[in-house]
Every structure is written in C-alpha cells, then in structure tokens.
Coordinates of C-alpha atoms and ligand atoms in Angstrom, one line a residue:
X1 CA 0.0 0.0 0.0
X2 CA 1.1 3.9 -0.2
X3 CA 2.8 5.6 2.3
X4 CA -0.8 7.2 3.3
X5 CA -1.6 4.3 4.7
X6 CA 1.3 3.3 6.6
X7 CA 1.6 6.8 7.9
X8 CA -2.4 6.5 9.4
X9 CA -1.3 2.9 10.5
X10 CA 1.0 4.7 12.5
X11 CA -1.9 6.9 13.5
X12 CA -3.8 4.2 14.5
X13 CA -1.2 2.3 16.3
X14 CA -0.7 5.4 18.6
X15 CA -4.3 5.7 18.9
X16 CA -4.3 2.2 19.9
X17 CA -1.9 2.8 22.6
X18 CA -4.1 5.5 24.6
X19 CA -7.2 3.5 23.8
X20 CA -8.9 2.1 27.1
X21 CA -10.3 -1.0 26.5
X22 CA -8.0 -3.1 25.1
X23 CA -10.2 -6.2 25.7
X24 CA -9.5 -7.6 22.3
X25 CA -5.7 -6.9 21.5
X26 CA -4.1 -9.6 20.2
X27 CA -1.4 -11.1 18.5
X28 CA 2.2 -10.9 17.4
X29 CA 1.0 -12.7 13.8
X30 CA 0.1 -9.7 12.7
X31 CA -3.7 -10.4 12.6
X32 CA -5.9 -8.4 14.9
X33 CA -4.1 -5.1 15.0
X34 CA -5.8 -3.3 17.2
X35 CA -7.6 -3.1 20.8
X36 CA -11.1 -3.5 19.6
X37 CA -13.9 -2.9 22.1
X38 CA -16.8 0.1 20.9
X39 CA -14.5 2.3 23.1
X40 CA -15.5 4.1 26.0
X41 CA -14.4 7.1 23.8
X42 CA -16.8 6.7 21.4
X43 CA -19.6 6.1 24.4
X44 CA -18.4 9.1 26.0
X45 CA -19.1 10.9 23.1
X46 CA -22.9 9.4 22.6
X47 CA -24.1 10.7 26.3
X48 CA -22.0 14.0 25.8
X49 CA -24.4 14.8 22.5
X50 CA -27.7 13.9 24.2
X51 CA -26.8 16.3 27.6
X52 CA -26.4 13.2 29.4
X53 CA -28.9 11.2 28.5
X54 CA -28.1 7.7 28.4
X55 CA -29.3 6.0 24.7
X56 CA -32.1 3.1 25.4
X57 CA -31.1 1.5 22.4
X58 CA -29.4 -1.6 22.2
X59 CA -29.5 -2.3 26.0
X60 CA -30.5 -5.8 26.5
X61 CA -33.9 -6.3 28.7
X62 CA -31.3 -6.5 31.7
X63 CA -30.3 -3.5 31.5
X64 CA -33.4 -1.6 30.4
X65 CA -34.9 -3.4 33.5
X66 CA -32.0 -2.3 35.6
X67 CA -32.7 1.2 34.0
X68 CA -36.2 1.6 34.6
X69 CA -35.4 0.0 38.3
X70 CA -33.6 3.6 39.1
X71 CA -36.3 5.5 38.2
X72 CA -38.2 3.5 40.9
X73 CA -40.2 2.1 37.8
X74 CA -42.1 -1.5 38.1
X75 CA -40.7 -4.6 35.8
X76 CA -43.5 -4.5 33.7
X77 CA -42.6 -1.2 32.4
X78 CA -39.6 -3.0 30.5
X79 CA -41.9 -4.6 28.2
X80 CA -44.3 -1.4 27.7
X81 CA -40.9 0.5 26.5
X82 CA -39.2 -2.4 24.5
X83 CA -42.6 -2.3 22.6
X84 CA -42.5 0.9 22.3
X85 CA -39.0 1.4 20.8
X86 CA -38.3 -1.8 18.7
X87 CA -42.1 -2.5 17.7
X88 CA -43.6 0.7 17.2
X89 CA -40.2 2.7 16.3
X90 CA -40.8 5.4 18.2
X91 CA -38.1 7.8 19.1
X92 CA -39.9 9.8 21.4
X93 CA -41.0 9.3 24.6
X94 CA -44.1 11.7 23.6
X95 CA -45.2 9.2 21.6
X96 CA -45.6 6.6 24.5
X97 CA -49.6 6.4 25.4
X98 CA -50.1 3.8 27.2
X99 CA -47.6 5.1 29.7
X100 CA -48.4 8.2 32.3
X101 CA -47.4 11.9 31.6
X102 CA -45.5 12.1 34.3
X103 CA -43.8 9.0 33.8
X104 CA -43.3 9.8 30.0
X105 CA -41.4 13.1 31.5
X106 CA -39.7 11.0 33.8
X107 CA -37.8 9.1 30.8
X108 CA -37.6 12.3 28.9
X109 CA -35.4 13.8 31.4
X110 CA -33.1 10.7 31.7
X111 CA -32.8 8.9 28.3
X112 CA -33.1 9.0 24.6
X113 CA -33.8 7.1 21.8
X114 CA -31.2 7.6 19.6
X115 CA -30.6 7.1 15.8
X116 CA -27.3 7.9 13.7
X117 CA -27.2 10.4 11.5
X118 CA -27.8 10.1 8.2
X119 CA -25.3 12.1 5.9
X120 CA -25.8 9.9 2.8
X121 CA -28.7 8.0 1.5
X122 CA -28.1 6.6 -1.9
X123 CA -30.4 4.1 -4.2
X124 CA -28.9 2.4 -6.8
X125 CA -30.4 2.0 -10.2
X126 CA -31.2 -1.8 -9.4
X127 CA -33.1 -0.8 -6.4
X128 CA -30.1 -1.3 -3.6
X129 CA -30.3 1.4 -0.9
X130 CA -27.4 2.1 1.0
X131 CA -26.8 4.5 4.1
X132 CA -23.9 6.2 5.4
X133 CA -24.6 6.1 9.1
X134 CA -22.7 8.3 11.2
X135 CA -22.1 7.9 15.2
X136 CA -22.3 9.9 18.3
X137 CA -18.7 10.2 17.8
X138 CA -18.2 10.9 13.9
X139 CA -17.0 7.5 12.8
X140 CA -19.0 6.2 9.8
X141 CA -20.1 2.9 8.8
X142 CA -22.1 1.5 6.1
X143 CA -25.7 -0.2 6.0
X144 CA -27.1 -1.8 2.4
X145 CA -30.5 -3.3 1.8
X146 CA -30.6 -5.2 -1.2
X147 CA -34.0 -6.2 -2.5
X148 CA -34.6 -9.3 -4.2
X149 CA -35.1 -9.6 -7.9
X150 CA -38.5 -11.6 -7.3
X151 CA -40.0 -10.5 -4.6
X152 CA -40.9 -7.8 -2.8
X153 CA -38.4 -8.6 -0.1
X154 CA -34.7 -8.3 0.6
X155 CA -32.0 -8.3 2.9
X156 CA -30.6 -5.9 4.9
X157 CA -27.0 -5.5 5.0
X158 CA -25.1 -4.6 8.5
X159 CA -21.7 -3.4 9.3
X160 CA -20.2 -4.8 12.6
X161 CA -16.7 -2.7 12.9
X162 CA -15.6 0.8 11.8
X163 CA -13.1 -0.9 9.3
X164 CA -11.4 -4.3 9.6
X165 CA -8.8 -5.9 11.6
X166 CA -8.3 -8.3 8.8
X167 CA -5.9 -7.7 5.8
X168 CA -7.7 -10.1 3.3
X169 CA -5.9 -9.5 0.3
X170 CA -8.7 -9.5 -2.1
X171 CA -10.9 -7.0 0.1
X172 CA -10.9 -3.2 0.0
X173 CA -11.8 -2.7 3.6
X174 CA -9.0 -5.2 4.2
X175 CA -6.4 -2.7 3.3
X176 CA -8.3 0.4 5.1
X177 CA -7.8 1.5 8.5
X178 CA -9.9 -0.2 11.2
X179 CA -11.1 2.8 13.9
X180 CA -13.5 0.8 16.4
X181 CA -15.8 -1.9 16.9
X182 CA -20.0 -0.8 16.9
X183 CA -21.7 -0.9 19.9
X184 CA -24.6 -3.2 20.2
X185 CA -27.0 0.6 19.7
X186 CA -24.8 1.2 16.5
X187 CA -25.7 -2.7 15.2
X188 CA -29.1 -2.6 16.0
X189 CA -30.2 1.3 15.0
X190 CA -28.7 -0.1 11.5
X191 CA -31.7 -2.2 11.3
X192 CA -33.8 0.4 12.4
X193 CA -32.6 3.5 10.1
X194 CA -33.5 0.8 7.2
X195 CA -37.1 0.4 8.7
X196 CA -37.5 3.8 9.4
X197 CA -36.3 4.8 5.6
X198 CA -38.7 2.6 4.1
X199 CA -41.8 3.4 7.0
X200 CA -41.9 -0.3 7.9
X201 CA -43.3 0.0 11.4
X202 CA -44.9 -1.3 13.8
X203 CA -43.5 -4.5 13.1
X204 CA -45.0 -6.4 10.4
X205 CA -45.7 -10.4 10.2
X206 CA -43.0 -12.0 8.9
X207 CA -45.2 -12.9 5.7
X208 CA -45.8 -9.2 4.7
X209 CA -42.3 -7.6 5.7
X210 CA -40.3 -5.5 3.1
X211 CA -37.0 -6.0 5.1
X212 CA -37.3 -9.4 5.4
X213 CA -33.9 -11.0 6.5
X214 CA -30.1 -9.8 8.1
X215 CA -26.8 -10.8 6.7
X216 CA -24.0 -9.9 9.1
X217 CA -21.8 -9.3 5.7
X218 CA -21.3 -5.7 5.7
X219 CA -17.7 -4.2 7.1
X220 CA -15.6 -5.6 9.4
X221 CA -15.5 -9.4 11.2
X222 CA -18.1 -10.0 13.2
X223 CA -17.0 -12.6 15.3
X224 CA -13.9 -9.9 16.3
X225 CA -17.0 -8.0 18.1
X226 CA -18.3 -10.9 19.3
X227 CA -20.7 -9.3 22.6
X228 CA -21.4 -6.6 20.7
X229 CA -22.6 -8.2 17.6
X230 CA -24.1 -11.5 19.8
X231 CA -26.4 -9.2 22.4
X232 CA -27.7 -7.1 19.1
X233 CA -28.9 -10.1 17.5
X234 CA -30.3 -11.2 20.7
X235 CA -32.6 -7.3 20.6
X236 CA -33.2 -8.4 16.4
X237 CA -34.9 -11.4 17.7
X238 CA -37.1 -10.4 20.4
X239 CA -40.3 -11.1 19.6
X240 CA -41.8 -8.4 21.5
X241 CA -40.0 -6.0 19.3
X242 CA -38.0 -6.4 16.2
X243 CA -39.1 -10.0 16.3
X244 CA -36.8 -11.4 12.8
X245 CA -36.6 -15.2 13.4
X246 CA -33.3 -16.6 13.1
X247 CA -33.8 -18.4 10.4
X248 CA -34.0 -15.1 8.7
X249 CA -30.5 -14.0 10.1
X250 CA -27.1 -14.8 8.4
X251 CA -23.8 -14.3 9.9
X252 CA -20.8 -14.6 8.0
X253 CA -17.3 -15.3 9.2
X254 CA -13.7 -15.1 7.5
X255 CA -13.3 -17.8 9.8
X256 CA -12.6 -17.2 13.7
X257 CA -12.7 -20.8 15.1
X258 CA -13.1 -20.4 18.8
X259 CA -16.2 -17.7 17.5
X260 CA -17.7 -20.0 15.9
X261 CA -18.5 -22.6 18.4
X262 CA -19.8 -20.2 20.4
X263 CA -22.1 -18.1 18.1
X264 CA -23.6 -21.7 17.7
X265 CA -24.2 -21.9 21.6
X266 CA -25.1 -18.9 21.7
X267 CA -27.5 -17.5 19.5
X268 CA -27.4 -19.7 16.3
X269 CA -28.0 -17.9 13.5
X270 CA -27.7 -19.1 10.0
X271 CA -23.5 -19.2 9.5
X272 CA -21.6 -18.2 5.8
X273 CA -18.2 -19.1 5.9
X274 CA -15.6 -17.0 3.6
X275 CA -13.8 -19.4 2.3
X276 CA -12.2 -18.3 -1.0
X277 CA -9.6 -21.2 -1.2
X278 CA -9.8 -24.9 -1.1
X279 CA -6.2 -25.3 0.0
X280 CA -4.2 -23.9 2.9
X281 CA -1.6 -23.3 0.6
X282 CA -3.6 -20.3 -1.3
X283 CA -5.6 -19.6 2.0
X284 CA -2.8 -18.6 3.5
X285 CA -1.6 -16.3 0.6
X286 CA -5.3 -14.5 0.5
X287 CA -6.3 -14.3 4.1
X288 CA -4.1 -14.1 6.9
X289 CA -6.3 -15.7 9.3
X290 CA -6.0 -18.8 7.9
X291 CA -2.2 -19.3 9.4
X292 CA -4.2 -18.9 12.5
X293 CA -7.3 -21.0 12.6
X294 CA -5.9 -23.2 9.0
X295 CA -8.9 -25.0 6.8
X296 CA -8.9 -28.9 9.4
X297 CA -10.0 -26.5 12.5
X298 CA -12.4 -24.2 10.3
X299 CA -14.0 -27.6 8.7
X300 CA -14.0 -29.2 12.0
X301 CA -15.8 -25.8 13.4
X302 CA -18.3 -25.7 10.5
X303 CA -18.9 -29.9 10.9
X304 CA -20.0 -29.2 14.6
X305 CA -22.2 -26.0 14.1
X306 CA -25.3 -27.1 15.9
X307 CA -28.9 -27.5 13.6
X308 CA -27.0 -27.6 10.7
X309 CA -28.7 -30.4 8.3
X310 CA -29.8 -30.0 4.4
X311 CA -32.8 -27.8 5.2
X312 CA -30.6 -25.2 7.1
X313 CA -27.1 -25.4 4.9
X314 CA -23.8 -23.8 6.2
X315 CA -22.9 -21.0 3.5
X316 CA -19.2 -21.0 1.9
X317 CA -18.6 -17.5 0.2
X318 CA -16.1 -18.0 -2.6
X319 CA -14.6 -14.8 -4.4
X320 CA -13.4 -15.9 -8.1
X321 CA -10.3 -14.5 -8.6
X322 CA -8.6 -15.5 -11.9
X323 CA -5.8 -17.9 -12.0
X324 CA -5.7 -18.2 -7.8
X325 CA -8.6 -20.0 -7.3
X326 CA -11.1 -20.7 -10.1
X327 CA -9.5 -23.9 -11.5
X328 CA -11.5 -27.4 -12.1
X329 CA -9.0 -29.1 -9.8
X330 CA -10.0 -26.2 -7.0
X331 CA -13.4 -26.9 -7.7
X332 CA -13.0 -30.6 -7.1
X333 CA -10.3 -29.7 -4.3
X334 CA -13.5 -27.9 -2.3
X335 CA -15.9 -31.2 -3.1
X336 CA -13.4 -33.2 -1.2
X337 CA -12.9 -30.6 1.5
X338 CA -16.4 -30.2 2.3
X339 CA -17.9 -33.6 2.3
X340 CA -20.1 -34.3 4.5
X341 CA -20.8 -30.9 5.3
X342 CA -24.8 -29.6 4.9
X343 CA -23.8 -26.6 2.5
X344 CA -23.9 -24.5 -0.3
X345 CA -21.7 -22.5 -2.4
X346 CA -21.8 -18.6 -3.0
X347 CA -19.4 -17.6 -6.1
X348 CA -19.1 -13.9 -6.0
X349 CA -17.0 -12.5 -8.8
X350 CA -14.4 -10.1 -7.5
X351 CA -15.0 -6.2 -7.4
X352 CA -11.8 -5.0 -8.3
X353 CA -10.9 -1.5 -6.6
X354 CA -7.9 0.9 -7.0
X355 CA -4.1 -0.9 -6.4
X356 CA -6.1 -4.6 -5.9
X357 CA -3.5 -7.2 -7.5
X358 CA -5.8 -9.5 -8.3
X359 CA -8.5 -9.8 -11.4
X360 CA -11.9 -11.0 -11.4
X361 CA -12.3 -14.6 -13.1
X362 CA -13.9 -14.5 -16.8
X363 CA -17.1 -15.1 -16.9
X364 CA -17.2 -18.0 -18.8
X365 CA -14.7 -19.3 -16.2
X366 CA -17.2 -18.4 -13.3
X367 CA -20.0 -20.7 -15.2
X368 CA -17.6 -23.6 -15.6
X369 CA -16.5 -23.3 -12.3
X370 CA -20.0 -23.4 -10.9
X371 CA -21.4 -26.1 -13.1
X372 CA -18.3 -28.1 -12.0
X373 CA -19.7 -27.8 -8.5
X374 CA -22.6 -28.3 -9.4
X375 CA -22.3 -31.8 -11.3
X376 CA -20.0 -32.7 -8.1
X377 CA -23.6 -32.0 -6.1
X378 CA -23.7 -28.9 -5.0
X379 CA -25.6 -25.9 -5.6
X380 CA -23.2 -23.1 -6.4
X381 CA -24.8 -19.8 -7.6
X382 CA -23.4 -16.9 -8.9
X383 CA -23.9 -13.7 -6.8
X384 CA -24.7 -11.3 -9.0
X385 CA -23.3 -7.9 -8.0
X386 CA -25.8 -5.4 -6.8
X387 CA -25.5 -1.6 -6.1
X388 CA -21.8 -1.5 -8.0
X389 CA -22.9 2.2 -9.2
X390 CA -23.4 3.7 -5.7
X391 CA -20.5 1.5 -4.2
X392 CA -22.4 -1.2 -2.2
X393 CA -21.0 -4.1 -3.9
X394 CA -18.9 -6.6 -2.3
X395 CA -15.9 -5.4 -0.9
X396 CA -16.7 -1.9 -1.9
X397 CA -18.3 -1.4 1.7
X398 CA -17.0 2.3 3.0
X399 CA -14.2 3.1 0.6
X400 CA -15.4 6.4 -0.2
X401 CA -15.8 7.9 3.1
X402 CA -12.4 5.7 3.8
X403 CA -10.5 7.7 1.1
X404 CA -11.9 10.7 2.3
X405 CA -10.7 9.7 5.9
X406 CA -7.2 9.0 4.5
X407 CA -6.6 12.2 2.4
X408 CA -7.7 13.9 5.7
X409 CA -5.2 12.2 7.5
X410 CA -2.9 12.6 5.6
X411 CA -3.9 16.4 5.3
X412 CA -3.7 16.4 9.2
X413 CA -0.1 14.3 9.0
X414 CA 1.5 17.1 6.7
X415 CA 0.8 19.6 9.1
X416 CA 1.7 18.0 12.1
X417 CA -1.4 17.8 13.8
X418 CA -2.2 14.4 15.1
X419 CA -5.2 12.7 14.4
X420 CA -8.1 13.4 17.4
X421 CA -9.1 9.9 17.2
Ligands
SAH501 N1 -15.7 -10.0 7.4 C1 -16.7 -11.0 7.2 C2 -17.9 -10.3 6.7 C3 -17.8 -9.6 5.3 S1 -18.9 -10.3 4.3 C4 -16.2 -12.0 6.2 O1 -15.1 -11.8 5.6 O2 -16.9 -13.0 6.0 C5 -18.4 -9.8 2.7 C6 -18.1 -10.8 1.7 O3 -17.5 -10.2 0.6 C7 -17.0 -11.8 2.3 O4 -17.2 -13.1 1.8 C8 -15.8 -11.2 1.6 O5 -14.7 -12.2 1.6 C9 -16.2 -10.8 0.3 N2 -15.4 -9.8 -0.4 C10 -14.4 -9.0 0.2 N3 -13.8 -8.3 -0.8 C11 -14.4 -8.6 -2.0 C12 -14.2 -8.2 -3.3 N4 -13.3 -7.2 -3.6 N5 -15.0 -8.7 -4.3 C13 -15.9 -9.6 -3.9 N6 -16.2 -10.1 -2.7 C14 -15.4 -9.6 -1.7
SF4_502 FE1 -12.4 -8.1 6.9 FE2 -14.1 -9.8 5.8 FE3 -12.7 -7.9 4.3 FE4 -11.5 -10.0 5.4 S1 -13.1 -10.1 3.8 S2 -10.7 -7.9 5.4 S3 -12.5 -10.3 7.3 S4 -14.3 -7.5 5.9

C-alpha cells in the first residue's frame, strides 16, 4: 500500500496505545491489530451529545430493566418500553400512550432514543439502498438493503466494525484503517434506520415484511466484536419487538474458530463461511487468518455447528479471482474438503478497486466453475453484484468515506497535527 496508509497505520497504532479497552488486542501474527472494544471514547461521546442522557437502544432487557429499576419504575414497564422502541419505532417518549405523563417526562429527562445520522442516503439503479450512518462520535459505517429480484423482499445488509482488523488480500476494507468496533445501539439502530427509511413500522408479520432478512456481511469481522454483535442479535430477535426469526438472520465469518462454536451456543444464526480457497496453501496467501485457525479446524468448526442439516445449509462464500482459485482441480479440491458438510456454495465475482493485484475470473470461467460444483452435487450460484454504481458491492463497503478519511489524515499528517481519534 502507499505511504498514506502506513503513515495512518501509524496513526492508529498510537491511537491504539491510549485507547482504554484493550479487551480484544491480540497477537504478534500480525492479525488483529488493534484493541477493539466500541470504546469508552466513542460512548463518552454518545451521552455527551444527548446532555447526558443515556441511549435506550441496544441495551438488552437487563439492562433496560436495571434502568427503569432507578427510576423506581415497576418490571413491567420493560416490556411497555421495548414495545415501544423496537415494535412501534418510536423515538420519542411523547409518543408513549399507554404510559403516564408524568412518567413519559420521567424518561424524557433521563434517556433518549437515539438514531445515527444520516449524511448519505443513496439508491442504486437496481433498487439497492445504501446509508452512510454516522455515530455519536463521527465514525461512519455503512448499511445496504438489497432487495430481491422476485419478490418484494430483501436483505438488509449490517456493518459490525468501523473498518477491519483483517488484511484479506482480495478485500478493500482489508487494506483500510480499522477505527473501532460498533456498539450493540450502533448494530441494532442499523436495522432500524432501514425500517425507518422505508416506514416499515410497527413490526410487520414475517409474511408481509419488506426488510425481510439480516446478513451480518457488511464491514468488518463480526465474530472480532463478538458481545457486541451476539447481544444485538439477541434485541433483532425479540419477539416483542424487532421479532426477525433466526432463520432469517445470516452471519458470515472469515473464519474465527473459537467464535464460531460459540455463536452456535449462543445465539445460532444461520452461518456463511468466507472461504475463498480450497487449500491452505492459497488460504494462507489471500487471508491471513487462515495461518491462525488453518482449513482442518475451520471444517472441523463448520462440521460441529449445531442444527446444521440439508434444510438449514452452512454458507461457503467463494470470491473468483482469476488464475488463484477458479480452477476445475480447486473446484474438485473444495468437493473433497467439504464432504459431508450440509452446504452451499456462493461464487461472488471479484470487485476489483484501485491498487487490488488481483482480477476477477472471466465469466465464462465463473459458469464452468460453478457447473463443475454443481455436477460434483452442490448448488453453487453466482452472486450477482448489486448496487456497483453507488458502491455497495462486495468489498466496496465504506471506501469512499475511507478515502476521504485518508486524504484527511494525511492532510492532518502534513501539518503536524495528530489525528483526534
Ligand atoms: N468479514 C466478514 C464479513 C464480510 S462479508 C467476512 O469476511 O466474511 C463480505 C463478503 O465479501 C465476504 O465473503 C468477503 O470475503 C467478500 N469480499 C471481500 N472483498 C471482496 C471483493 N473485492 N470482491 C468480492 N467479494 C469480496
Ligand atoms: Fe475483513 Fe471480511 Fe474484508 Fe477479510 S473479507 S478484510 S474479514 S471484511
């Protein structure tokens, strides 16, 4: 990469250094960079901009409880106000009627319901809507919805990190800087800016709902913000708000072993599985986690995700990249390497981006490739790119704003002023 980027590295690291919660720092392979909890910084910042207020979004119903419990409130308020905010959508208090005036005053004084702001909304010619969310604190992260082609349904498209702390070679977030994990708020009020944009509350039945499913796929890992992303699923699913069934939510995973096993425990959603390689060899080359948690322990890990079986198939994401991975013999390689796993294949031809040293497979390749799969029994589809025109592709998550973010750092670097964050 350009000297930019080692230069806001640098940046980073240092910011690292003075950041508090260092909960996830890791590793002298050159892997997870950076200490990685949503930092107290960035919650600092969310209370300072509401007066101190705390946000009632994306507390879990312990805590709301536990919040409602200082105010001198009874338990039963807990459900009145979960309705209220993850049912109805309400971001008043105003709005509440089935609760007292006095009591709706109460809350007024002491919390808010909180939603990022919204400097970019963009819809793409084939009907992908994508938001540029921005936090208490002025990081930015993206949010697609992607509608099917069919129906009148689609998927909503969620960001778990501010960046990466991967350095997958093939992905443009890969090479960007990573700033901070979301909080739990900033995973779930995702969801919510999509429902509000498209007025799809109170909640409908699962039937008649627009934004119809989750995929965990947009930047960052998010089994590297593992509470975080875990206790906002847990709010997604509540049936006495949001109330998506699991079956509707997809999490995918460049492959964090230990993570695995316990999203399966713990909240079981549908898994994808980036796998990109049918050999540790090329792995390794492509995605540096792989030295770490190599293809045996990440097959092992997919073979013992619970309620996996051939109604309820274990994803694998494979990016075609010519001449690396898009041979017959890697298509029969990943037959062999999968067996006996319930599972599907996702071929997503590569976006290229600025400086990538790799090219997307032709597409005639991509069809052999996938037939090859497919006479070897499994169903391999073709992910068509959507939203390329307003950047919400693949891999094309957040460079805009990213670039921006560089050419200001590196604005701020010339002059010697060190980055505030
Ligand atoms: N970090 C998680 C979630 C991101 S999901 C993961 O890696 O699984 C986004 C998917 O897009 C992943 O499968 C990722 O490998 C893939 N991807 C990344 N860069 C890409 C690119 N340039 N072209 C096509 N797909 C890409
Ligand atoms: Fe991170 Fe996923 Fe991109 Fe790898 S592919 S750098 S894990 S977002």
């Amino acid at each position: 990469m350009t000297t930019d980027t080692t230069a806001a590295d640098a940046v980073a690291r240092e910011d690292a250094a003075v950041s508090d919660a260092p909960a996830n720092a890791v590793s002298d392979d050159g892997i997870e960079k950076l200490p990685l909890q949503a930092s107290d910084t960035a919650a600092k910042a969310a209370v300072a901009a509401d007066h101190g207020k705390r946000d009632l979004v994306g507390l879990s119903r312990e805590e709301l409880g536990a919040a409602m419990a200082e105010l001198g409130e009874k338990p039963f308020r807990v459900k009145q106000v979960w309705q209220w905010i993850y049912n109805k959508g309400v971001t008043d208090f105003e709005s509440m009627t089935n609760l007292s005036k006095p009591l709706r005053e109460k809350l007024d004084a002491h919390f808010v319901i909180r939603r990022p702001s919204l400097p970019v909304e963009q819809t793409s010619e084939d009907g992908t809507r994508k938001w540029l969310m921005r936090f208490a604190d002025g990081k930015e992260a993206e949010t697609v919805y992607i509608p099917d082609v069919d129906e009148p349904r689609g998927s909503v498209c969620i960001s778990s990190q501010v960046g990466c702390t991967l350095t997958c070679k093939f992905c443009h977030t890969g090479t960007q800087l990573l700033v901070r994990n979301l909080s739990a708020a900033e995973i779930v009020s995702q969801f919510m800016v999509a429902r509000d944009s498209y007025g799809e509350w109170p909640s409908p039945t699962d039937e008649s709902r627009r934004l119809s499913n989750v995929v965990m796929m947009g930047m960052g890992e998010p089994l590297y913000n593992y509470d975080n992303v875990v206790k906002a699923l847990k709010i997604l699913v509540d049936g006495d708000g949001i109330a998506l069934s699991r079956r509707r939510i997809t999490l995918s995973t460049s492959g964090v072993v230990p993570e695995m096993y316990r999203l399966g425990n713990d909240i079981n959603v549908n898994l994808a599985v980036s796998l990109h390689a049918a050999t540790d060899e090329v792995r390794n080359r492509i995605m540096p986690i792989n030295k770490k948690y190599p293809l045996a322990e990440l097959m092992k890990a997919c073979r013992e995700y619970p309620n996996v079986s051939n109604a309820r198939r274990i994803t694998f994401e494979y990016v075609m990249l010519k001449d690396v991975n898009d041979s017959d013999a890697d298509a029969r390689a990943l037959a062999k390497l999968v067996e006996g796993i319930p599972c599907k294949f996702n071929l997503i031809p590569f976006n290229p981006w600025p400086g990538s040293q790799f090219e997307c497979s032709s597409w005639n390749r991509i069809r052999k490739f996938s037939d090859a799969l497919y006479d070897l029994g499994f169903s391999a589809p073709i992910r068509m790119p959507r939203g390329r025109d307003i950047l919400a592709a693949c891999g094309q998550l957040k460079s805009e704003s990213e670039r921006e973010r560089k050419s200001l750092l590196k604005a701020r670097l010339a002059a010697g002023i060190p980055d505030e964050h």
